[in-house]
Structure formats: C-alpha cells, structure tokens
Coordinates of N, CA and C in Angstrom, one line a residue:
M16 N 43.0 -29.9 -39.0 CA 44.3 -30.4 -38.5 C 44.0 -30.9 -37.1
P17 N 44.3 -31.9 -36.8 CA 44.4 -32.5 -35.5 C 45.2 -32.1 -34.5
P18 N 44.6 -31.7 -33.3 CA 45.4 -31.1 -32.2 C 46.6 -31.9 -32.1
I19 N 47.7 -31.0 -31.5 CA 49.0 -31.6 -31.1 C 48.9 -32.2 -29.8
P20 N 49.2 -33.6 -29.6 CA 49.4 -34.2 -28.4 C 50.2 -33.4 -27.4
G21 N 49.6 -33.1 -26.2 CA 50.2 -32.4 -25.1 C 50.1 -31.1 -25.3
S22 N 49.1 -30.3 -26.2 CA 49.1 -28.8 -26.3 C 48.2 -28.5 -25.3
G23 N 47.3 -29.1 -24.7 CA 46.4 -28.6 -23.6 C 47.2 -28.6 -22.2
L24 N 48.0 -29.6 -21.9 CA 48.9 -29.6 -20.9 C 49.9 -28.4 -20.9
A25 N 50.3 -28.2 -22.3 CA 51.2 -27.0 -22.5 C 50.4 -25.7 -22.3
K26 N 49.4 -25.5 -22.4 CA 48.6 -24.3 -22.3 C 48.3 -24.2 -20.9
G27 N 48.1 -25.2 -19.8 CA 47.7 -25.2 -18.4 C 49.1 -24.9 -17.7
L28 N 50.3 -25.2 -18.1 CA 51.7 -25.0 -17.5 C 51.8 -23.4 -17.9
A29 N 51.4 -23.0 -19.0 CA 51.9 -21.7 -19.3 C 50.8 -20.9 -18.5
V30 N 49.8 -21.2 -18.2 CA 48.9 -20.3 -17.3 C 49.5 -20.3 -15.8
T31 N 49.9 -21.6 -15.6 CA 50.5 -21.6 -14.0 C 51.9 -20.8 -13.8
L32 N 52.6 -20.8 -14.9 CA 53.9 -20.1 -14.9 C 53.4 -18.6 -14.8
R33 N 52.4 -17.9 -15.6 CA 52.2 -16.8 -15.4 C 51.8 -16.2 -14.1
T34 N 51.0 -17.2 -13.6 CA 50.5 -16.9 -12.1 C 51.5 -16.7 -11.0
M35 N 52.4 -17.8 -11.2 CA 53.1 -17.8 -10.3 C 54.2 -16.6 -10.1
T36 N 54.5 -16.0 -11.1 CA 55.1 -14.4 -11.3 C 54.6 -13.5 -10.7
K37 N 53.1 -13.4 -10.2 CA 52.4 -12.3 -10.0 C 52.3 -12.4 -8.4
K38 N 52.4 -11.0 -7.9 CA 52.3 -11.1 -6.6 C 50.8 -11.3 -6.0
T39 N 50.7 -12.0 -4.8 CA 49.5 -12.3 -4.3 C 48.9 -11.3 -3.6
V40 N 47.4 -11.1 -3.9 CA 46.9 -10.0 -3.1 C 45.8 -10.5 -2.3
T41 N 45.9 -10.1 -0.8 CA 44.8 -10.8 -0.2 C 43.7 -9.6 0.2
A42 N 42.5 -9.9 0.3 CA 41.4 -9.0 0.3 C 41.4 -8.9 2.0
Q43 N 41.6 -7.7 2.4 CA 41.6 -7.5 4.0 C 40.2 -7.2 4.3
Y44 N 39.1 -8.0 4.1 CA 37.9 -8.0 4.5 C 37.7 -8.5 5.8
P45 N 37.1 -8.1 6.9 CA 36.3 -7.0 6.8 C 36.9 -5.7 7.3
D46 N 38.2 -5.6 7.4 CA 38.6 -4.1 7.5 C 38.6 -3.2 6.6
V47 N 38.8 -3.8 5.3 CA 38.7 -3.1 4.5 C 37.6 -3.5 3.4
Q48 N 36.6 -2.7 3.2 CA 35.6 -3.0 2.5 C 35.8 -3.0 0.9
P49 N 35.3 -4.2 0.3 CA 35.3 -4.7 -1.4 C 34.9 -3.2 -2.0
D50 N 35.2 -3.0 -3.1 CA 34.7 -2.2 -4.2 C 33.9 -2.8 -4.8
L51 N 32.5 -2.6 -4.7 CA 31.6 -3.2 -5.5 C 31.0 -2.5 -6.7
P52 N 30.9 -3.3 -7.7 CA 30.1 -2.4 -9.0 C 29.2 -1.9 -8.7
P53 N 28.8 -0.6 -9.5 CA 27.8 0.3 -9.1 C 26.5 -0.3 -9.2
R54 N 26.2 -1.4 -10.0 CA 24.9 -1.9 -10.0 C 25.0 -3.4 -9.3
S55 N 25.4 -3.5 -8.1 CA 25.5 -4.7 -7.4 C 24.3 -5.0 -6.6
R56 N 23.6 -6.4 -6.8 CA 22.4 -6.6 -6.3 C 22.7 -7.2 -5.1
G57 N 22.6 -6.1 -3.8 CA 22.9 -6.6 -2.3 C 21.5 -6.8 -1.9
V58 N 20.9 -5.9 -1.4 CA 19.4 -5.9 -0.8 C 18.6 -5.0 -1.3
I59 N 17.3 -5.2 -1.2 CA 16.3 -4.1 -1.8 C 16.0 -3.4 -0.7
A60 N 16.1 -1.7 -1.3 CA 15.8 -0.6 -0.1 C 14.6 0.0 -0.5
L61 N 13.9 0.4 0.6 CA 12.6 1.1 0.4 C 12.4 2.5 0.6
F62 N 11.8 3.0 0.1 CA 11.8 4.7 -0.1 C 10.1 5.0 0.1
E63 N 9.8 4.7 1.5 CA 8.4 4.8 1.9 C 7.6 5.8 1.4
E64 N 8.3 7.2 1.5 CA 7.4 8.2 0.9 C 6.7 7.9 -0.5
N65 N 7.3 7.1 -1.6 CA 6.9 6.9 -2.6 C 6.2 5.7 -2.8
C66 N 5.9 5.2 -1.7 CA 5.0 3.8 -1.8 C 3.7 4.3 -1.9
T67 N 2.7 3.8 -2.6 CA 1.3 4.1 -2.7 C 0.2 2.9 -2.3
V68 N 1.0 1.9 -1.7 CA 0.6 0.6 -1.3 C -0.5 0.1 -2.7
C69 N 0.1 0.0 -4.1 CA -0.6 -0.4 -5.2 C -0.4 -2.1 -5.3
M70 N 0.5 -2.7 -4.3 CA 0.6 -4.5 -4.1 C 1.3 -4.9 -5.4
L71 N 1.6 -4.0 -6.3 CA 2.1 -4.4 -7.7 C 3.4 -5.3 -7.5
C72 N 4.3 -4.8 -6.6 CA 5.6 -5.5 -6.5 C 5.1 -6.9 -5.8
A73 N 4.3 -7.0 -4.7 CA 4.2 -8.1 -4.2 C 3.3 -9.0 -5.0
R74 N 2.4 -8.5 -5.9 CA 1.7 -9.6 -6.9 C 2.8 -10.1 -7.9
E75 N 3.6 -9.4 -8.3 CA 4.4 -9.9 -9.4 C 5.7 -10.6 -8.8
C76 N 6.0 -10.5 -7.5 CA 7.1 -11.4 -7.1 C 6.9 -13.1 -7.1
P77 N 7.9 -13.6 -7.8 CA 7.7 -15.0 -8.2 C 7.7 -15.9 -6.9
D78 N 8.6 -15.3 -5.8 CA 8.8 -16.1 -4.7 C 7.8 -15.8 -3.8
W79 N 6.9 -14.6 -3.8 CA 6.0 -14.3 -2.8 C 6.8 -13.9 -1.5
C80 N 7.7 -13.4 -1.6 CA 8.5 -12.8 -0.5 C 8.2 -11.3 0.2
I81 N 7.4 -10.9 -0.3 CA 7.0 -9.5 -0.1 C 5.7 -9.5 1.1
Y82 N 5.7 -9.0 1.9 CA 4.4 -8.9 2.6 C 4.0 -7.4 3.0
I83 N 2.8 -6.9 2.5 CA 2.6 -5.3 2.9 C 1.2 -5.5 3.5
D84 N 1.0 -4.6 4.6 CA -0.1 -4.5 5.1 C -0.6 -2.9 5.2
S85 N -1.5 -2.6 4.9 CA -2.3 -1.1 4.8 C -3.4 -0.8 5.6
H86 N -4.0 0.3 5.6 CA -5.5 0.8 6.1 C -5.7 1.8 5.1
K87 N -7.0 2.1 5.1 CA -7.3 3.2 4.4 C -7.8 4.4 5.5
E88 N -7.4 5.7 4.9 CA -8.0 7.0 6.0 C -8.7 7.8 4.9
T89 N -9.5 8.6 5.6 CA -10.1 9.6 4.6 C -9.6 11.0 4.9
V90 N -9.4 11.4 3.6 CA -8.6 12.9 3.7 C -9.8 13.7 3.7
P91 N -9.8 14.7 4.4 CA -10.9 15.9 4.3 C -10.8 16.6 3.0
A92 N -11.7 17.2 2.7 CA -12.1 17.9 1.4 C -11.2 19.2 1.4
A93 N -10.4 19.2 0.4 CA -9.5 20.4 0.3 C -9.9 21.9 0.2
V94 N -11.4 21.8 -0.3 CA -12.1 23.2 -0.3 C -13.4 22.8 0.1
P95 N -14.0 23.9 0.7 CA -15.4 23.7 1.2 C -16.5 23.2 0.2
G96 N -17.3 22.1 0.5 CA -18.0 21.6 -0.5 C -17.5 20.5 -1.0
G97 N -16.2 20.1 -0.9 CA -15.8 19.1 -2.0 C -16.0 17.8 -1.3
R98 N -15.5 17.0 -2.1 CA -16.0 15.5 -1.6 C -14.6 14.9 -0.8
E99 N -14.8 14.2 0.0 CA -13.9 13.6 0.9 C -13.1 12.5 0.0
R100 N -12.0 12.2 0.0 CA -11.2 11.2 -0.5 C -10.7 10.2 0.5
S101 N -10.4 8.9 0.1 CA -9.8 8.0 0.8 C -8.5 7.5 0.1
R102 N -7.4 7.2 1.1 CA -5.9 7.0 0.8 C -5.3 5.8 1.6
N103 N -4.8 5.1 1.0 CA -3.9 3.9 1.4 C -2.8 4.4 2.5
V104 N -2.8 3.9 3.5 CA -1.5 4.4 4.4 C -0.8 2.9 4.7
L105 N 0.6 3.1 4.6 CA 1.4 1.7 4.8 C 1.6 1.4 6.0
D106 N 1.0 0.3 6.5 CA 1.5 -0.2 8.0 C 2.6 -1.1 8.0
R107 N 2.8 -2.0 6.9 CA 3.9 -3.0 7.1 C 4.5 -3.1 5.5
F108 N 5.8 -3.2 5.4 CA 6.3 -3.6 4.3 C 7.6 -4.4 4.9
A109 N 7.6 -5.8 4.5 CA 8.5 -6.4 4.7 C 9.1 -7.6 3.5
I110 N 10.3 -7.9 3.6 CA 10.9 -8.5 2.8 C 11.6 -10.0 3.1
D111 N 11.2 -11.0 2.9 CA 12.0 -12.4 3.3 C 13.1 -12.7 2.5
F112 N 14.3 -12.3 2.8 CA 15.6 -12.6 2.1 C 16.0 -13.8 1.8
S113 N 15.3 -15.0 2.8 CA 15.6 -16.1 2.8 C 14.9 -17.0 1.5
L114 N 13.8 -16.3 0.9 CA 13.0 -16.7 -0.3 C 13.3 -16.0 -1.4
C115 N 14.0 -14.5 -1.2 CA 14.4 -13.8 -2.5 C 15.3 -14.2 -3.3
M116 N 15.0 -14.3 -4.5 CA 16.2 -14.7 -5.5 C 16.7 -13.7 -6.3
Y117 N 16.7 -12.4 -5.8 CA 17.3 -11.1 -6.3 C 17.1 -11.3 -7.9
C118 N 15.8 -11.3 -8.1 CA 15.4 -11.3 -9.6 C 15.3 -9.8 -10.1
G119 N 14.7 -9.0 -9.1 CA 14.6 -7.5 -9.4 C 13.4 -7.0 -10.0
I120 N 12.3 -8.1 -10.2 CA 11.2 -7.8 -10.7 C 10.4 -6.9 -9.9
C121 N 10.3 -6.8 -8.7 CA 9.6 -5.9 -7.9 C 10.1 -4.5 -8.2
I122 N 11.5 -4.3 -8.3 CA 11.9 -3.0 -8.6 C 11.6 -2.6 -9.8
E123 N 11.6 -3.5 -11.1 CA 11.4 -3.0 -12.1 C 9.8 -2.7 -12.6
V124 N 8.8 -3.2 -11.7 CA 7.5 -3.1 -11.9 C 6.8 -1.9 -11.1
C125 N 7.7 -1.4 -10.1 CA 7.4 -0.4 -9.2 C 7.0 0.8 -10.1
P126 N 5.8 1.5 -10.2 CA 5.7 2.3 -11.1 C 5.8 3.8 -10.3
F127 N 6.3 4.0 -9.1 CA 6.6 5.1 -8.3 C 8.0 5.3 -7.6
D128 N 8.7 4.3 -8.4 CA 10.4 4.5 -7.7 C 10.4 4.4 -6.3
A129 N 9.8 3.2 -5.6 CA 9.8 3.3 -4.2 C 10.8 2.1 -3.8
L130 N 11.3 1.2 -4.7 CA 12.2 0.2 -4.2 C 13.4 0.4 -5.3
F131 N 14.6 0.2 -4.5 CA 16.0 0.2 -5.2 C 17.1 -0.6 -4.9
W132 N 17.9 -1.2 -5.9 CA 18.9 -1.9 -5.3 C 20.1 -1.3 -4.6
S133 N 20.1 -1.7 -3.5 CA 21.4 -1.4 -2.6 C 22.5 -2.3 -2.5
P134 N 23.8 -2.0 -2.4 CA 25.0 -3.0 -2.6 C 25.3 -3.6 -1.1
E135 N 24.3 -3.2 -0.3 CA 24.6 -3.8 1.3 C 24.6 -5.3 1.2
F136 N 25.7 -5.8 1.5 CA 25.4 -7.4 1.7 C 25.7 -7.9 2.9
E137 N 26.1 -6.8 4.0 CA 26.2 -7.5 5.5 C 25.1 -7.6 6.1
Y138 N 23.9 -8.4 5.7 CA 23.0 -8.5 6.6 C 22.8 -10.2 7.0
A139 N 23.6 -10.9 7.2 CA 23.5 -12.6 7.6 C 23.2 -12.3 9.2
E140 N 22.0 -13.4 9.3 CA 21.7 -13.8 10.5 C 22.1 -15.3 10.9
T141 N 21.8 -15.4 12.2 CA 22.2 -16.8 12.8 C 20.8 -17.5 12.9
D142 N 19.6 -17.0 12.5 CA 18.6 -17.6 12.6 C 17.6 -17.3 11.2
I143 N 17.3 -18.2 10.5 CA 16.6 -17.8 9.2 C 15.3 -17.0 9.4
L144 N 14.6 -17.0 10.5 CA 13.6 -16.3 10.5 C 13.8 -15.0 10.6
E145 N 15.1 -14.4 11.2 CA 15.4 -13.1 11.2 C 15.7 -12.5 9.8
L146 N 15.9 -13.2 8.7 CA 16.0 -12.8 7.7 C 14.7 -11.9 6.8
T147 N 13.8 -11.8 7.7 CA 12.5 -11.2 7.2 C 12.7 -9.9 7.7
H148 N 13.0 -9.0 6.9 CA 13.5 -7.4 7.5 C 12.2 -6.5 7.3
E149 N 11.8 -5.6 8.1 CA 10.7 -4.6 8.0 C 11.3 -3.5 7.5
R150 N 10.1 -2.7 7.4 CA 10.6 -1.4 6.5 C 11.4 -0.4 7.2
D151 N 11.4 -0.6 8.6 CA 12.6 0.4 9.2 C 13.8 -0.2 8.6
K152 N 14.0 -1.3 8.6 CA 15.6 -1.8 7.9 C 15.8 -1.6 6.5
L153 N 14.7 -1.6 5.6 CA 14.7 -1.4 4.4 C 14.8 0.0 4.3
R154 N 14.3 0.8 5.0 CA 14.7 2.2 4.9 C 15.7 2.7 5.4
D155 N 16.5 2.0 6.4 CA 17.9 2.4 6.4 C 18.9 2.0 5.4
W156 N 18.4 1.1 4.6 CA 19.4 0.5 3.6 C 19.2 1.6 2.1
M157 N 18.1 2.4 2.4 CA 17.9 3.4 1.2 C 19.1 4.3 1.3
W158 N 19.7 4.7 2.5 CA 20.6 5.5 2.3 C 22.1 5.2 2.0
T159 N 22.2 3.7 1.6 CA 23.0 3.1 0.8 C 22.8 3.0 -0.7
V160 N 22.0 3.3 -1.0 CA 21.8 3.1 -2.8 C 22.7 4.2 -3.2
P161 N 23.4 3.8 -4.2 CA 24.5 4.7 -4.8 C 23.7 5.7 -6.0
E162 N 24.2 6.9 -6.4 CA 23.2 7.7 -7.1 C 23.4 7.5 -8.5
P163 N 22.4 7.4 -9.0 CA 22.2 7.2 -10.5 C 23.4 7.7 -11.5
P164 N 23.8 7.0 -12.6 CA 24.9 7.4 -13.5 C 24.4 8.7 -14.3
A165 N 25.3 9.3 -14.4 CA 24.9 10.8 -15.1 C 24.7 10.6 -16.5
L166 N 23.8 11.3 -17.0 CA 23.2 11.1 -18.3 C 24.1 11.7 -19.5
D167 N 24.1 10.5 -20.5 CA 24.9 11.2 -21.9 C 24.6 12.7 -22.2
P168 N 26.0 13.4 -22.2 CA 25.5 14.8 -22.6 C 24.6 15.1 -23.9
A169 N 24.7 13.9 -24.8 CA 24.0 14.2 -25.9 C 22.5 13.4 -25.6
A170 N 22.2 13.0 -24.6 CA 20.8 12.4 -24.3 C 19.7 13.4 -24.2
E171 N 18.8 13.1 -24.6 CA 17.3 13.9 -24.5 C 17.0 14.0 -23.3
E172 N 16.7 15.3 -22.6 CA 16.5 15.9 -21.2 C 15.2 14.9 -20.9
P173 N 15.0 14.3 -19.5 CA 13.7 13.5 -19.1 C 12.6 14.7 -19.3
K174 N 11.5 14.0 -19.4 CA 10.5 14.7 -19.3 C 9.9 15.3 -18.1
E175 N 10.2 14.5 -17.0 CA 9.9 15.1 -15.7 C 10.7 16.4 -15.5
I176 N 12.1 16.1 -15.7 CA 12.9 17.4 -15.5 C 12.5 18.4 -16.7
A177 N 12.3 18.2 -17.9 CA 11.9 19.2 -18.7 C 10.6 20.0 -18.1
A178 N 9.7 19.2 -17.6 CA 8.3 20.0 -16.9 C 8.8 20.6 -15.7
A179 N 9.5 20.1 -14.9 CA 9.7 20.9 -13.7 C 10.5 22.2 -13.9
R180 N 11.6 22.1 -15.0 CA 12.1 23.3 -15.4 C 11.2 24.2 -16.2
K181 N 10.2 23.8 -16.7 CA 9.3 24.5 -17.5 C 8.4 25.4 -16.4
T182 N 8.0 24.5 -15.5 CA 6.9 25.5 -14.3 C 7.8 26.3 -13.6
A183 N 9.2 25.8 -13.2 CA 9.9 26.8 -12.6 C 10.1 28.1 -13.3
D184 N 10.5 28.0 -14.3 CA 10.7 29.1 -15.2 C 9.4 30.0 -15.3
K185 N 8.4 29.3 -15.5 CA 7.1 29.9 -15.6 C 7.0 30.9 -14.3
L186 N 7.1 30.1 -13.0 CA 6.8 30.8 -11.6 C 8.1 31.9 -11.6
R187 N 9.0 32.0 -12.0 CA 10.0 32.7 -11.8 C 9.8 34.1 -12.8
T188 N 9.3 33.5 -14.1 CA 8.6 35.0 -14.8 C 7.7 35.5 -14.2
Q189 N 6.9 34.7 -13.6 CA 5.4 35.3 -12.8 C 6.0 36.3 -11.8
R190 N 7.0 36.0 -11.0 CA 7.4 36.8 -9.8 C 8.1 37.9 -10.2
E191 N 9.0 37.6 -11.4 CA 9.6 38.8 -11.8 C 8.7 40.0 -12.4
Q192 N 7.6 39.5 -13.2 CA 6.6 40.3 -13.6 C 5.7 41.1 -12.3
E193 N 5.4 40.5 -11.3 CA 4.8 40.9 -9.8 C 5.7 41.7 -9.4
A194 N 7.0 41.7 -9.5 CA 8.1 42.5 -8.7 C 8.0 43.9 -9.8
A195 N 8.1 43.7 -10.9 CA 8.1 44.8 -11.8 C 7.0 45.8 -11.7
E196 N 5.9 45.1 -11.8 CA 4.7 45.9 -11.7 C 4.7 46.5 -10.1
R197 N 5.1 45.8 -9.0 CA 5.1 46.5 -7.7 C 5.9 47.7 -7.6
E198 N 7.1 47.4 -8.4 CA 8.1 48.5 -8.3 C 7.5 49.7 -9.1
A199 N 6.9 49.6 -10.4 CA 6.5 50.4 -11.1 C 5.2 51.2 -10.4
A200 N 4.4 50.6 -9.5 CA 3.2 51.1 -8.9 C 3.9 52.0 -7.8
E201 N 5.0 51.5 -7.1 CA 5.4 52.4 -6.2 C 6.2 53.7 -6.5
Q202 N 6.9 53.5 -7.8 CA 7.4 54.4 -8.5 C 6.4 55.5 -8.9
S203 N 5.3 55.0 -9.4 CA 4.1 56.1 -9.6 C 3.4 56.6 -8.6
A204 N 3.5 56.0 -7.5 CA 3.1 56.6 -6.0 C 3.6 57.7 -5.5
A205 N 5.0 57.3 -5.6 CA 6.1 58.3 -5.1 C 6.3 59.5 -6.3
A206 N 6.1 59.0 -7.5 CA 6.0 60.3 -8.4 C 4.8 61.6 -8.2
Q207 N 3.6 60.6 -7.9 CA 2.6 61.3 -7.6 C 2.4 62.3 -6.3
K208 N 3.1 61.6 -5.4 CA 3.3 62.1 -3.9 C 4.1 63.5 -4.0
A209 N 5.3 63.3 -5.0 CA 6.1 64.4 -5.1 C 5.5 65.6 -6.0
A210 N 4.7 65.2 -6.9 CA 3.8 66.0 -7.6 C 3.1 66.7 -6.7
G211 N 2.2 66.2 -5.9 CA 1.2 66.8 -5.2 C 1.7 67.7 -4.0
Q212 N 3.2 67.1 -3.5 CA 4.0 67.9 -2.6 C 4.3 69.3 -3.3
E213 N 5.1 69.2 -4.5 CA 5.4 70.4 -5.4 C 4.3 71.4 -5.5
A214 N 3.0 70.7 -5.7 CA 1.8 71.7 -6.1 C 1.7 72.3 -4.7
A215 N 1.5 71.5 -3.7 CA 1.0 72.3 -2.3 C 2.3 73.1 -2.0
D216 N 3.3 73.0 -2.3 CA 4.6 74.1 -2.2 C 4.3 75.4 -2.7
R217 N 4.1 75.1 -4.1 CA 3.9 76.0 -5.1 C 2.6 77.1 -4.7
E218 N 1.5 76.5 -4.2 CA 0.3 77.4 -3.8 C 0.5 78.0 -2.6
G219 N 1.3 77.4 -1.5 CA 1.7 78.1 -0.4 C 2.7 79.0 -0.7
T220 N 3.5 79.1 -1.8 CA 4.4 80.2 -2.0 C 3.7 81.4 -2.7
Q221 N 2.8 80.9 -3.6 CA 1.8 82.0 -4.2 C 0.8 82.8 -3.1
E222 N 0.3 82.1 -2.0 CA -0.4 82.8 -0.9 C 0.6 83.6 -0.2
G223 N 1.9 83.2 0.0 CA 2.6 84.0 0.7 C 3.1 85.4 -0.1
Q224 N 3.2 85.2 -1.3 CA 3.5 86.5 -2.2 C 2.3 87.3 -2.0
E225 N 1.0 86.7 -2.3 CA -0.1 87.8 -2.1 C -0.2 88.4 -0.8

C-alpha cells in the first residue's frame, strides 16, 4: 500500500505537539553534577599496587598512548641459603588522553586488575600537551571508580572468594583447635596441681596425727 501523502509531515507535527506540552528541564551543570550511568567511560584509573609492569596494556593499545618506565630490583632471599630474585618496579605510568580513543582494550587485557574505568570527565586542559596524565593523577581517579555491581544471588561464587573463604575457615578451625588444646592442657595442669596439693595436705595431716 503506498504511503498517504503528507503522513510524514503529520508524524513530525505530532512529535512537535507532544514536546510542546512538556516542561523544559535545564541541566544545572556544573552546579549540579549529572547522573552518569554506572559503566560510563570517562577516564582510565590506575591501581598501582596491582601493576606488575608486564607491559601488556602498552603493547595491546592500538593508539600507543600508554607510556611505562620501570627498573629491576633485587629481592633478598626469604630464607638463608635461598636464591635472590628480581622484580620490576614501576617508575612511570602515563596515558595520553589526546590520543586515547577509549576502546578499553588495556583494561580488558590487564591480567592483574590494575586498570579501571572511572566516570570522571572533568579533565579538560588548555594545552593539548597537558592531557598526558601521570600515575599520580591516574591514582587519584581510582577513588572515583564505582563499586562493581552485586552478583546475582543464584550465580556461582567466584573461585577467588571460595578459595579465600576456604583458607579463612581452615585457619579459624586451626586456631580453635589450638585454643581447645591449650585450654585442655591448662585444665590438666590445674588438675594435677590440685591433686598434688591434696596429696601433700593428706600427708601433712597423717604426719600430724602420728
């Protein structure tokens, strides 16, 4: 069936009439911050303690906007006669947000959960060179990262949490056993002491009667 002439114009006018009857709402930014979706892609935050300087994020970045510098330090042996080990120490972690296209590949490939999306978006600069933010700024943005959404009550418990709970339960059981054994030993020692004192009193009484 061919379209009725003027139907498109009628639909457009209908939309106009509907919007004319609605109250206009003005976003009072920056006095009132906008309500952003939980998964907003604002900036990339760095949790420095989890970074092992594996360079995976820098290698996988399609824009080459991540700059990482590090050096190696020797860690003394944990036990006498053990072998010394070396570890990477992070010196610089910077992201050039003038090149970043917010694809999130660096966050996805990070095997140690050191990078997170932050909804922070107020980081404009007057000079494009100042859009390269160092690790101190990236660390400050870490505190704006929202908490992860709650798990589905019917979902399977993550393996990390299950392992941690198993270890905690094992340590708690071990401590309870040690406390029970210590209490039993104290009670046994007290009973032996009481029995020895009673025997000594009995012998003293017998000697007094003789």
